[in-house]
Tab-separated table of C-alpha atoms and ligand atoms in Angstrom:
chain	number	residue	atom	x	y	z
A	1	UNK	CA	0.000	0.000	0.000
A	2	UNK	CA	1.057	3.401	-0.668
A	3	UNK	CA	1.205	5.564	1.664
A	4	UNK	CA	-1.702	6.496	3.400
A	5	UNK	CA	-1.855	9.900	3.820
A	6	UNK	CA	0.040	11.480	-0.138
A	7	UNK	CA	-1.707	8.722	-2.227
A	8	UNK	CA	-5.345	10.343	-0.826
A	9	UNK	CA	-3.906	13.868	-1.600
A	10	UNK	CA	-6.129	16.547	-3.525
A	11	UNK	CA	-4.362	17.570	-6.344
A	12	UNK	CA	-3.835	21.584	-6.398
A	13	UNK	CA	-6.970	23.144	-7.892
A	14	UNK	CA	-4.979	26.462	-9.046
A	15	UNK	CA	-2.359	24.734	-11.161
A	16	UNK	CA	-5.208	22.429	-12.573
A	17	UNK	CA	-6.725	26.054	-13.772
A	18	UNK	CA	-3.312	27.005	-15.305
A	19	UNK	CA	-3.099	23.571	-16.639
A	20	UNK	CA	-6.570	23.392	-18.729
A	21	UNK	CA	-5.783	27.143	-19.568
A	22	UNK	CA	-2.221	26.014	-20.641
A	23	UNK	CA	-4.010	23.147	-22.697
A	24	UNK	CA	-6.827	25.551	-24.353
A	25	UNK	CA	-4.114	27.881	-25.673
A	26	UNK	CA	-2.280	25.274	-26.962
A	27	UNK	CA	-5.662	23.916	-28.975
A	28	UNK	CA	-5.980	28.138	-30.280
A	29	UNK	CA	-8.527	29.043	-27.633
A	30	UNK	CA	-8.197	32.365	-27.167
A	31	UNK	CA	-8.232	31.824	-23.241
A	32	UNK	CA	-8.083	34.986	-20.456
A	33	UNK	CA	-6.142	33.125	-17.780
A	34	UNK	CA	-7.152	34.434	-14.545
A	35	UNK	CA	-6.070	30.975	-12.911
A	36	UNK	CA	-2.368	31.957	-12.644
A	37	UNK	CA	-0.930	32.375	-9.101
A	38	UNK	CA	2.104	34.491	-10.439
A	39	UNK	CA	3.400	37.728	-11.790
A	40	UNK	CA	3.085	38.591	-15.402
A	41	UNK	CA	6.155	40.103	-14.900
A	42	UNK	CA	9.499	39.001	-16.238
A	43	UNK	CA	12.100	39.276	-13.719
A	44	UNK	CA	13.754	42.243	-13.270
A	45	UNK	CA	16.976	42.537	-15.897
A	46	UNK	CA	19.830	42.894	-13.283
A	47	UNK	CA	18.448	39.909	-11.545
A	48	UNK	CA	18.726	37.570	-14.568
A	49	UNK	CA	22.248	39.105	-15.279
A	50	UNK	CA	23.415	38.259	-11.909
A	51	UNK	CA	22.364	34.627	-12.095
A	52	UNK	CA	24.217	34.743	-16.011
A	53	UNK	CA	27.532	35.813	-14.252
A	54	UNK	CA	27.247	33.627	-11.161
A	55	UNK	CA	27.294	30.919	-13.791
A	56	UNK	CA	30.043	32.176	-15.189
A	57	UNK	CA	32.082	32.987	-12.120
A	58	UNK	CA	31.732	29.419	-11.366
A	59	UNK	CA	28.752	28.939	-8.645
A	60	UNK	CA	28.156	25.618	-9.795
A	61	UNK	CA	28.517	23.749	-6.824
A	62	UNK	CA	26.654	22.125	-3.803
A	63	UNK	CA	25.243	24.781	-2.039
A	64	UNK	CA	26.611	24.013	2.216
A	65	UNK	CA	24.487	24.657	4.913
A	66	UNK	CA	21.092	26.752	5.129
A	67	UNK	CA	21.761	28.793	2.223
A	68	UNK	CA	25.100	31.346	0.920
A	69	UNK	CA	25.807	33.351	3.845
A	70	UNK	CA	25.586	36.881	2.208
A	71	UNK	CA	22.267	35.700	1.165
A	72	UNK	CA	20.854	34.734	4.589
A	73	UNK	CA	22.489	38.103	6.159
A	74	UNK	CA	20.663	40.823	3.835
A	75	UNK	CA	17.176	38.356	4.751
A	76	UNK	CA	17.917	38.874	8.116
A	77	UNK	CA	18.866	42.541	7.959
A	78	UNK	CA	15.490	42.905	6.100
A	79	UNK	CA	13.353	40.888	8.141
A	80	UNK	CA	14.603	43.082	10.866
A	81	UNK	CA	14.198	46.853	9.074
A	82	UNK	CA	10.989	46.037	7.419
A	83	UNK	CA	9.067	43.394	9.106
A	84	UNK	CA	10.429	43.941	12.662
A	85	UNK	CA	11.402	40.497	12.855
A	86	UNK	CA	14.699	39.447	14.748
A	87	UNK	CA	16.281	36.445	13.401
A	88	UNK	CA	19.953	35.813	12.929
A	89	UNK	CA	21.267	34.179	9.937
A	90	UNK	CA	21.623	30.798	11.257
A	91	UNK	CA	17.925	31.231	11.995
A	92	UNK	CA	17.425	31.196	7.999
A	93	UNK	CA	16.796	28.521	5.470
A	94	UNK	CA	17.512	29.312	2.080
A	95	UNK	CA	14.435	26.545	0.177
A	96	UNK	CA	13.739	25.719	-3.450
A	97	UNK	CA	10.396	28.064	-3.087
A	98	UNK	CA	8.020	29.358	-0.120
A	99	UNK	CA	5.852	26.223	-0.374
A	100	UNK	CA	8.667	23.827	0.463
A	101	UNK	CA	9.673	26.456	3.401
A	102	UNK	CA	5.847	25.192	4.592
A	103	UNK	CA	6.440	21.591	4.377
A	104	UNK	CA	9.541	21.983	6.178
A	105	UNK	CA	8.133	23.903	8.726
A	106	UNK	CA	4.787	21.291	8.857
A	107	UNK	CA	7.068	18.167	8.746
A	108	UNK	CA	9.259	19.248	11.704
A	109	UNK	CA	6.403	20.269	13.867
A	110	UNK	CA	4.146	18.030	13.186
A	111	UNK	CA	3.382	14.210	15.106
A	112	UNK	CA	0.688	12.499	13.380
A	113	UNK	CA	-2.718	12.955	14.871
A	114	UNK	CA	-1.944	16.659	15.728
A	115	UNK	CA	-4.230	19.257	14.909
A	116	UNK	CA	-3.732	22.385	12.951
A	117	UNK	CA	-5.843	25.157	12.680
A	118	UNK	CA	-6.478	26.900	9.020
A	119	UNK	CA	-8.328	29.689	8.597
A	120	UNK	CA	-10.744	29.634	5.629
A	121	UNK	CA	-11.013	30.641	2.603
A	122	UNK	CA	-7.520	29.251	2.890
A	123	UNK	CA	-4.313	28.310	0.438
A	124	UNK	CA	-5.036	25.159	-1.559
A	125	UNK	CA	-2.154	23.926	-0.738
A	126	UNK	CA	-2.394	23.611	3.477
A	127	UNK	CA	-4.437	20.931	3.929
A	128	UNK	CA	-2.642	18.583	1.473
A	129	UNK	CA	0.448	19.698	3.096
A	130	UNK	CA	-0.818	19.195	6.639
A	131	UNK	CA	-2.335	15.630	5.622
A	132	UNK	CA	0.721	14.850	3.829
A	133	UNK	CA	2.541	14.991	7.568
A	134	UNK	CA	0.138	13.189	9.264
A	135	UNK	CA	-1.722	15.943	11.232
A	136	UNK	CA	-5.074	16.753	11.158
A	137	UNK	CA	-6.415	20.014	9.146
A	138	UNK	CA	-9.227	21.907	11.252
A	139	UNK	CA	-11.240	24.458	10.052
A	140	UNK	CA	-11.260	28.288	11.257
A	141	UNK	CA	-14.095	29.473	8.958
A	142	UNK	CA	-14.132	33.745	8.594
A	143	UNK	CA	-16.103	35.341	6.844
A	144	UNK	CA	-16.896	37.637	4.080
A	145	UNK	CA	-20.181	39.481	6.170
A	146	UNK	CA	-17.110	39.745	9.005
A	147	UNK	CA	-14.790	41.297	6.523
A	148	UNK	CA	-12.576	38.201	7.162
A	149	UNK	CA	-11.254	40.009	10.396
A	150	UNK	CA	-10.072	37.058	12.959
A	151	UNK	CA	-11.887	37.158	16.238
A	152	UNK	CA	-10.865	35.796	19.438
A	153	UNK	CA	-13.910	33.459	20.073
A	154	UNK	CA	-14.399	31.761	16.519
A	155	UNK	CA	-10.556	30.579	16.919
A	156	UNK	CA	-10.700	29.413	20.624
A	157	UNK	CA	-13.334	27.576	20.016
A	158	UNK	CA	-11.791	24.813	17.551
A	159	UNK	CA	-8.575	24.221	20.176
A	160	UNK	CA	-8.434	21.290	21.592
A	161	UNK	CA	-5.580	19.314	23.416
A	162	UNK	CA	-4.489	18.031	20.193
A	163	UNK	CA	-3.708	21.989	18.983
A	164	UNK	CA	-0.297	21.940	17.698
A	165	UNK	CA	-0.365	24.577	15.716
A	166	UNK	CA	-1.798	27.093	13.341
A	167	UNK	CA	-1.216	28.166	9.892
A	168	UNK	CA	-1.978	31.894	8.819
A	169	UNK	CA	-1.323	33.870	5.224
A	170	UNK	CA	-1.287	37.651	4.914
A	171	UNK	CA	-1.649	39.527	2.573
A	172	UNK	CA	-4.083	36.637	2.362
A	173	UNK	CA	-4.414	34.859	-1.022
A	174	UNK	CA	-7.504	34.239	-2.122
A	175	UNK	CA	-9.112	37.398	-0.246
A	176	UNK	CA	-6.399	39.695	-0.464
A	177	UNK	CA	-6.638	40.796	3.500
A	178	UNK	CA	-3.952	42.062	5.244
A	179	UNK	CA	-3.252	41.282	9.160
A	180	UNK	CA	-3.957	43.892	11.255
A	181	UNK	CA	-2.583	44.985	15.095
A	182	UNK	CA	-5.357	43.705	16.700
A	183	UNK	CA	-5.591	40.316	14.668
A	184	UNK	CA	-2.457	39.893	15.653
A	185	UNK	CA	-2.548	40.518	18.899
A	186	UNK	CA	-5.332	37.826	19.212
A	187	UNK	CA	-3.100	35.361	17.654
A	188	UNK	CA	-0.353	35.894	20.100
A	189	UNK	CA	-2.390	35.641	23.061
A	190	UNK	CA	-3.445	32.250	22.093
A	191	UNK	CA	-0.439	31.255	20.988
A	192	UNK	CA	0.961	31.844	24.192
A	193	UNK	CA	-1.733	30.669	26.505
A	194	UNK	CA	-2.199	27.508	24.945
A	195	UNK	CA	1.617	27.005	23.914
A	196	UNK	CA	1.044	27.053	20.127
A	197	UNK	CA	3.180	26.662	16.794
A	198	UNK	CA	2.934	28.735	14.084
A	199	UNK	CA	3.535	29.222	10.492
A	200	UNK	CA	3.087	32.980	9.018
A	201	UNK	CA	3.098	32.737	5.211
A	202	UNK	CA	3.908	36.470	4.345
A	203	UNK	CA	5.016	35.625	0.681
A	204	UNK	CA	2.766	38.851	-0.610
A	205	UNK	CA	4.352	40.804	1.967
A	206	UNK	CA	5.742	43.205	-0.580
A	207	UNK	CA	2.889	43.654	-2.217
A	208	UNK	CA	0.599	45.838	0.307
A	209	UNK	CA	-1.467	48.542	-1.212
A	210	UNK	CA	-2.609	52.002	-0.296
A	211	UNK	CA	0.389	52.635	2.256
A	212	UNK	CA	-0.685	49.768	4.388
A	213	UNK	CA	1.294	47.608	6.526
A	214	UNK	CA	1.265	43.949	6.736
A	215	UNK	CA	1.770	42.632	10.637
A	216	UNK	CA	4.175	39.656	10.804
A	217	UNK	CA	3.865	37.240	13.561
A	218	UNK	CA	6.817	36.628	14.622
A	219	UNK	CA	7.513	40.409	15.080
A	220	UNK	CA	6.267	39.511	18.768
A	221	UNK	CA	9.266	38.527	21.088
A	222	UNK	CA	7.224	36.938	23.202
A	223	UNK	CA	6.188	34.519	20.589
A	224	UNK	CA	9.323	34.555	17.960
A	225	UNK	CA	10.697	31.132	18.610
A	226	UNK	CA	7.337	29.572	18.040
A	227	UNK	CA	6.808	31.129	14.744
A	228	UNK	CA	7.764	29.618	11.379
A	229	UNK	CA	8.399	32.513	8.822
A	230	UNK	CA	7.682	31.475	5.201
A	231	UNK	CA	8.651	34.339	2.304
A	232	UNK	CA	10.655	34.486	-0.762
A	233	UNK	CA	11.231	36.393	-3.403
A	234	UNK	CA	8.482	34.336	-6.335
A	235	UNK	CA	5.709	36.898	-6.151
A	236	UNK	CA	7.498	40.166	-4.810
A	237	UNK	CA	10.418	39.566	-7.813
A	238	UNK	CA	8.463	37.833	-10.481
A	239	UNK	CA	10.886	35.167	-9.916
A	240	UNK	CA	8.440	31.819	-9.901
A	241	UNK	CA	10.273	29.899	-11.463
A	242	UNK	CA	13.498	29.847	-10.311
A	243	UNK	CA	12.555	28.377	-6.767
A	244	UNK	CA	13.941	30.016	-3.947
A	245	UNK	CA	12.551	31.277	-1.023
A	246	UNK	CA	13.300	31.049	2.899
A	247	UNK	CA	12.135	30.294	6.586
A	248	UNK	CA	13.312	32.281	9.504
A	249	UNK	CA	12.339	30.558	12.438
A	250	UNK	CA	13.347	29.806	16.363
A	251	UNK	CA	16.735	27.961	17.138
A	252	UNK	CA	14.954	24.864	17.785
A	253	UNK	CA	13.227	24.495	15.047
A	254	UNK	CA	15.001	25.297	12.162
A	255	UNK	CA	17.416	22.652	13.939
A	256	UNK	CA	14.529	20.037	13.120
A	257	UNK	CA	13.721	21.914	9.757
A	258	UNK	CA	17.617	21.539	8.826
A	259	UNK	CA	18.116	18.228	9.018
A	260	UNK	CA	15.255	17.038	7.050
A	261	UNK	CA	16.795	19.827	4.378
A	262	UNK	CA	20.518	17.935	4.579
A	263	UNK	CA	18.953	14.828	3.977
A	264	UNK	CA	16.586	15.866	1.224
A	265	UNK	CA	17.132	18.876	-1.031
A	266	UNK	CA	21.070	19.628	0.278
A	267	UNK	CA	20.985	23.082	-0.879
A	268	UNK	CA	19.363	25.607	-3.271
A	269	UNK	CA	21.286	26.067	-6.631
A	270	UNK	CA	24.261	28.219	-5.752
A	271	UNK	CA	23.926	30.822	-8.786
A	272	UNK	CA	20.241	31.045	-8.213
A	273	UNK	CA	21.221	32.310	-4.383
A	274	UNK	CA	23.484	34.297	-5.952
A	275	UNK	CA	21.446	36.234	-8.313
A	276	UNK	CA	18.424	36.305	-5.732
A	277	UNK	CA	20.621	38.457	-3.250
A	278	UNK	CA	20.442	41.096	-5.969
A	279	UNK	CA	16.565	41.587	-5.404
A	280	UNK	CA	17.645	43.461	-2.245
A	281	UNK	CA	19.266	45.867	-4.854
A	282	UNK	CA	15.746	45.670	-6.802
A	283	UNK	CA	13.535	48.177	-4.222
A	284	UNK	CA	12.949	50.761	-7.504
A	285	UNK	CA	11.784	47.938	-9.680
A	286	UNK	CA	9.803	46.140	-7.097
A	287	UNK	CA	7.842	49.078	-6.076
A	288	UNK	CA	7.472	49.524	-9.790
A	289	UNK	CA	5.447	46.745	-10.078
A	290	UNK	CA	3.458	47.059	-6.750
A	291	UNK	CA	2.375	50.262	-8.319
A	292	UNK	CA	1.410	48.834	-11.785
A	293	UNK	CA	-0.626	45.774	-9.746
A	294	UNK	CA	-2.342	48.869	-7.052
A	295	UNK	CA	-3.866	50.570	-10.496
A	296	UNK	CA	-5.064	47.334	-12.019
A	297	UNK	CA	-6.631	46.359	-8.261
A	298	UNK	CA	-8.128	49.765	-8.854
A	299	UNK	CA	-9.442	49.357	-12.420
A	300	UNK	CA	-10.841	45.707	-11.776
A	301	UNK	CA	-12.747	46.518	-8.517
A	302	UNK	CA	-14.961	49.148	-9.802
A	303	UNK	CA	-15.552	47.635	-12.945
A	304	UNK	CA	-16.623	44.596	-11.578
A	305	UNK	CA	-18.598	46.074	-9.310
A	306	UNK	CA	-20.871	47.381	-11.643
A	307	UNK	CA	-21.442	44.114	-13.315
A	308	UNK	CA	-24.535	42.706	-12.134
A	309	UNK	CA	-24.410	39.148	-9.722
A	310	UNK	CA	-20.355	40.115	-8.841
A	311	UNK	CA	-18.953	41.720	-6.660
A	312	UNK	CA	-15.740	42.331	-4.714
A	313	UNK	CA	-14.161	43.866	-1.809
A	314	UNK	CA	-10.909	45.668	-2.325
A	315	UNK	CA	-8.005	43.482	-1.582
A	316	UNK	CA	-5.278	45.601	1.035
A	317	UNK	CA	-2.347	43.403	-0.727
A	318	UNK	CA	-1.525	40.225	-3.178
A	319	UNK	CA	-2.713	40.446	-6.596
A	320	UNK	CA	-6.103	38.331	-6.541
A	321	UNK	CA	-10.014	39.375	-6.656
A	322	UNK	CA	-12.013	37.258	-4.768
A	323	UNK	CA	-15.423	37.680	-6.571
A	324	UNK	CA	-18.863	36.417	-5.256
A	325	UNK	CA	-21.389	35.055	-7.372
A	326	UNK	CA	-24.903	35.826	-7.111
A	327	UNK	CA	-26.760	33.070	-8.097
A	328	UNK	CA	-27.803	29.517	-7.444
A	329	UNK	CA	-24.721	28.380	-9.231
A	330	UNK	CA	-21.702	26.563	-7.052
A	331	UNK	CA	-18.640	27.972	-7.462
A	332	UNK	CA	-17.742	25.477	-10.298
A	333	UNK	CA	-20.702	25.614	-12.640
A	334	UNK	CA	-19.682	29.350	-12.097
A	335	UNK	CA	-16.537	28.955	-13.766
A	336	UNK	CA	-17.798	26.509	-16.285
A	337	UNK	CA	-19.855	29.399	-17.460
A	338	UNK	CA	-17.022	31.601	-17.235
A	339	UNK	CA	-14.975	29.480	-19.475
A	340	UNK	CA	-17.753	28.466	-21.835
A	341	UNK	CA	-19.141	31.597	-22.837
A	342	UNK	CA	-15.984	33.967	-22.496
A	343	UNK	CA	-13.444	32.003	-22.370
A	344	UNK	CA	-12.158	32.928	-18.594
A	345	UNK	CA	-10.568	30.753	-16.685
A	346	UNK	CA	-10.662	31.491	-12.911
A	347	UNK	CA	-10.608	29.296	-9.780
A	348	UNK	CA	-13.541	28.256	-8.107
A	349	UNK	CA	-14.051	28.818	-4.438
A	350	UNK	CA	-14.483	25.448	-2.838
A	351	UNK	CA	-10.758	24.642	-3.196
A	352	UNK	CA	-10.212	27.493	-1.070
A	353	UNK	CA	-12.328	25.820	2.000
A	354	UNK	CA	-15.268	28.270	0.765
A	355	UNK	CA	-17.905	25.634	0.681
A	356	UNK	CA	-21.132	28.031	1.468
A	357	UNK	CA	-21.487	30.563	-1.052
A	358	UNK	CA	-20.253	30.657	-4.509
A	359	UNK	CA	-16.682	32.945	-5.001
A	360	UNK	CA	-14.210	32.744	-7.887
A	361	UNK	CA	-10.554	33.767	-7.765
A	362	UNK	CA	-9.223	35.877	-10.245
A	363	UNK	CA	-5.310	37.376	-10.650
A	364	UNK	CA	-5.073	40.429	-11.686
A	365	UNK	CA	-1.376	40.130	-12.270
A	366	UNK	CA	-2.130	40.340	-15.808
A	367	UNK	CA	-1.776	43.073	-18.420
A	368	UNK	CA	-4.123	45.979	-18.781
A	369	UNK	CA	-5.450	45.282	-22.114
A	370	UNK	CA	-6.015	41.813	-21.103
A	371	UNK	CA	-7.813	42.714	-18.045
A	372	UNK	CA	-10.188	44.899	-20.204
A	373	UNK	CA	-11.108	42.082	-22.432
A	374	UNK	CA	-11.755	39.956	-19.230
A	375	UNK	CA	-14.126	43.018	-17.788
A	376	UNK	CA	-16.088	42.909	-21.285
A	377	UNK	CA	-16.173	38.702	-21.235
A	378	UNK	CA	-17.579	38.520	-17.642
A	379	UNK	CA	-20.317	41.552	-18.205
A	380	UNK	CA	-21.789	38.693	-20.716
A	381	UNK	CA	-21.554	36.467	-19.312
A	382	UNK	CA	-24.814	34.842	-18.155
A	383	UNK	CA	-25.251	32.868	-14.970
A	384	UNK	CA	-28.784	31.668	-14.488
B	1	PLP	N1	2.019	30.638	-0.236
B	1	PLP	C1	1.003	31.190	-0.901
B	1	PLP	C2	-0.119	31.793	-0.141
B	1	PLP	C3	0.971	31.199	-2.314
B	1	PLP	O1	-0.039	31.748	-2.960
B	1	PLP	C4	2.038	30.573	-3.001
B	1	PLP	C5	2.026	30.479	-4.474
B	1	PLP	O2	1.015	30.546	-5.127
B	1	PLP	C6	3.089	30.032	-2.261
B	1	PLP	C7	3.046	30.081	-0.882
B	1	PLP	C8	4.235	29.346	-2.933
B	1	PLP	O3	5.285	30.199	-3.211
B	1	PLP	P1	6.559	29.673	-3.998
B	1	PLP	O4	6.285	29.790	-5.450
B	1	PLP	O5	7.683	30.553	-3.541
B	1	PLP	O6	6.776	28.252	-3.601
């Protein structure tokens, strides 16, 4: 028998959008992919040309130890200057990507049986990840009347004495939300009074609109060692797929999180370290493109708020809509009509734990012109 918990896996409903999208185009559908979890963006120019002359300077090799160290001292300075979190460099993990910084952080927590608190709508990937290592997903449900704001009650009442841990994501993708002081603050308290893990996946983090400011976690002292960072530099640098990102975490457990990284993925590329610790050179180009994604947020949220049966709130940060459906439709006939009568491909809401009323997720990290062709599609759309 395989094994029990990965052969039962979901497969991830977002790349299955990009898939059949991939697929259509391929057939000449003229598809509007609104599936894709990335940046239309190449990455920036002297990023590339770093990784060319790493390659040519010779960083060829095994990568030692948690990551280059130049690499894992400008994270730390960072996470220190602009998230207010204090981790040394030997508290960093240089990964092939954010999502294996969350399996890391899952596998070295977690003992099967344990339970881990998500809060809904939530990342497709958490749950396979969390039943992948044996623990036990349970659902925080927020909601959209609530303007997805976390409240002390509708947490504490899902611990129980198998609580390991929880899992949050802000800028929050699918809604978009940000975490806010008093969120936060909530969190910590029940972190500490009922001796909690956490993971904070703040790979948006950069990408905060309107002069707001993301809270991260682990900016707490009181709480730091308990807290799993996730970022990287995929959605803040366009840089998807090269496959880097990082944890910054308490002594203890990156210890854990280390040696399953000896014994599994060694290192990340050398040159692709190399040419990532130019992004912290990148802060003009980067804000660049936060400003490009704030004005198509802008153009998308009052355009589709005038099209009858959707609407949307304004997301604070990330690049995704999260668009409710009037009608009697679930989420997945929604996009079925979506795709079938102009050609959009979105994600329904279901795989995001939204099993109640009827949302699709749609990027808008896509070109203007493209994004004014989608407006046009979905206004005729017709749901009944
Ligand atoms: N976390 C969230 C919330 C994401 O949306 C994604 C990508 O879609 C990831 C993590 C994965 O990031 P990476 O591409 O760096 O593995």
């Amino acid at each position: 028998m395989m094994n029990q918990y990965i052969s039962k896996m979901e497969g991830s409903a977002s790349m299955r959008s990009m898939q059949m999208a991939a697929e259509l185009k391929r057939k000449g559908v003229p598809v509007i992919d609104l599936a894709g979890g990335e940046p239309d963006f190449d990455t920036p120019l002297r990023i590339r040309e770093k990784a060319k002359e790493a390659l040519d300077a010779g960083h060829t090799h095994y990568a030692v130890g948690k990551g280059i160290y130049p690499l894992r001292k400008a994270i730390s300075e960072r996470l220190q200057k602009e998230n207010k979190i204090q981790a040394d460099p030997e508290q960093i993990i240089v990964t092939p990507g954010g999502k294996f910084g969350i399996y890391l952080a899952l596998t070295a927590i977690l003992n099967p049986g344990d339970e881990v608190l998500v809060f809904a709508p939530y990342w497709v990937s958490y749950v396979p990840i969390i039943k992948a290592c044996g623990g036990v997903p349970v659902v925080v449900p927020l909601t959209d009347k609530n303007d997805y704001k976390i409240e002390r009650d509708t947490v504490e009442k899902k611990i129980t004495d198998r609580t390991k841990m929880l899992i949050i994501n802000y800028p929050n993708n699918p809604t978009g939300r940000i975490l806010h002081q008093e969120e936060a603050e909530i969190l910590r308290d029940l972190i500490m009074e009922y001796d909690l893990y956490a993971v904070a996946d703040e790979i948006y983090d950069k990408i905060v609109f309107d002069g707001k400011k993301n809270i991260s976690l682990a900016s707490f002292p009181e709480i730091r060692d308990s807290v799993v960072t996730v970022n990287g530099f995929s959605k803040c640098a366009a840089m998807t797929g090269w496959r880097i990102g990082y944890t910054a975490a308490g002594p203890e457990i990156t210890k854990v999180m280390y040696r399953l990284f000896e014994h599994s993925i060694t290192g990340v590329s050398t040159f692709i370290q190399e040419a990532a610790l130019e992004v912290f050179e990148c802060d003009a180009e980067l804000k660049e493109m936060r400003k490009i994604y704030e004005k198509r947020r802008d153009y998308m949220v009052e355009e589709i708020n005038k099209i009858p049966n959707l609407s949307c709130k304004c997301p604070e940060g990330a690049f995704y809509l999260w668009i409710k459906i009037d009608t009697d439709l679930t989420s997945e006939q929604a996009c079925e009509k979506f795709l079938e009568q102009g050609n959009l491909v979105c994600v329904p809401s279901d795989s995001y734990g939204e099993t109640k009323a009827a949302y699709v997720r749609c990027s808008f990290a896509n070109d203007m012109k493209i994004l004014q062709n989608a407006v046009e599609k979905f206004s005729n759309v017709v749901l009944k």
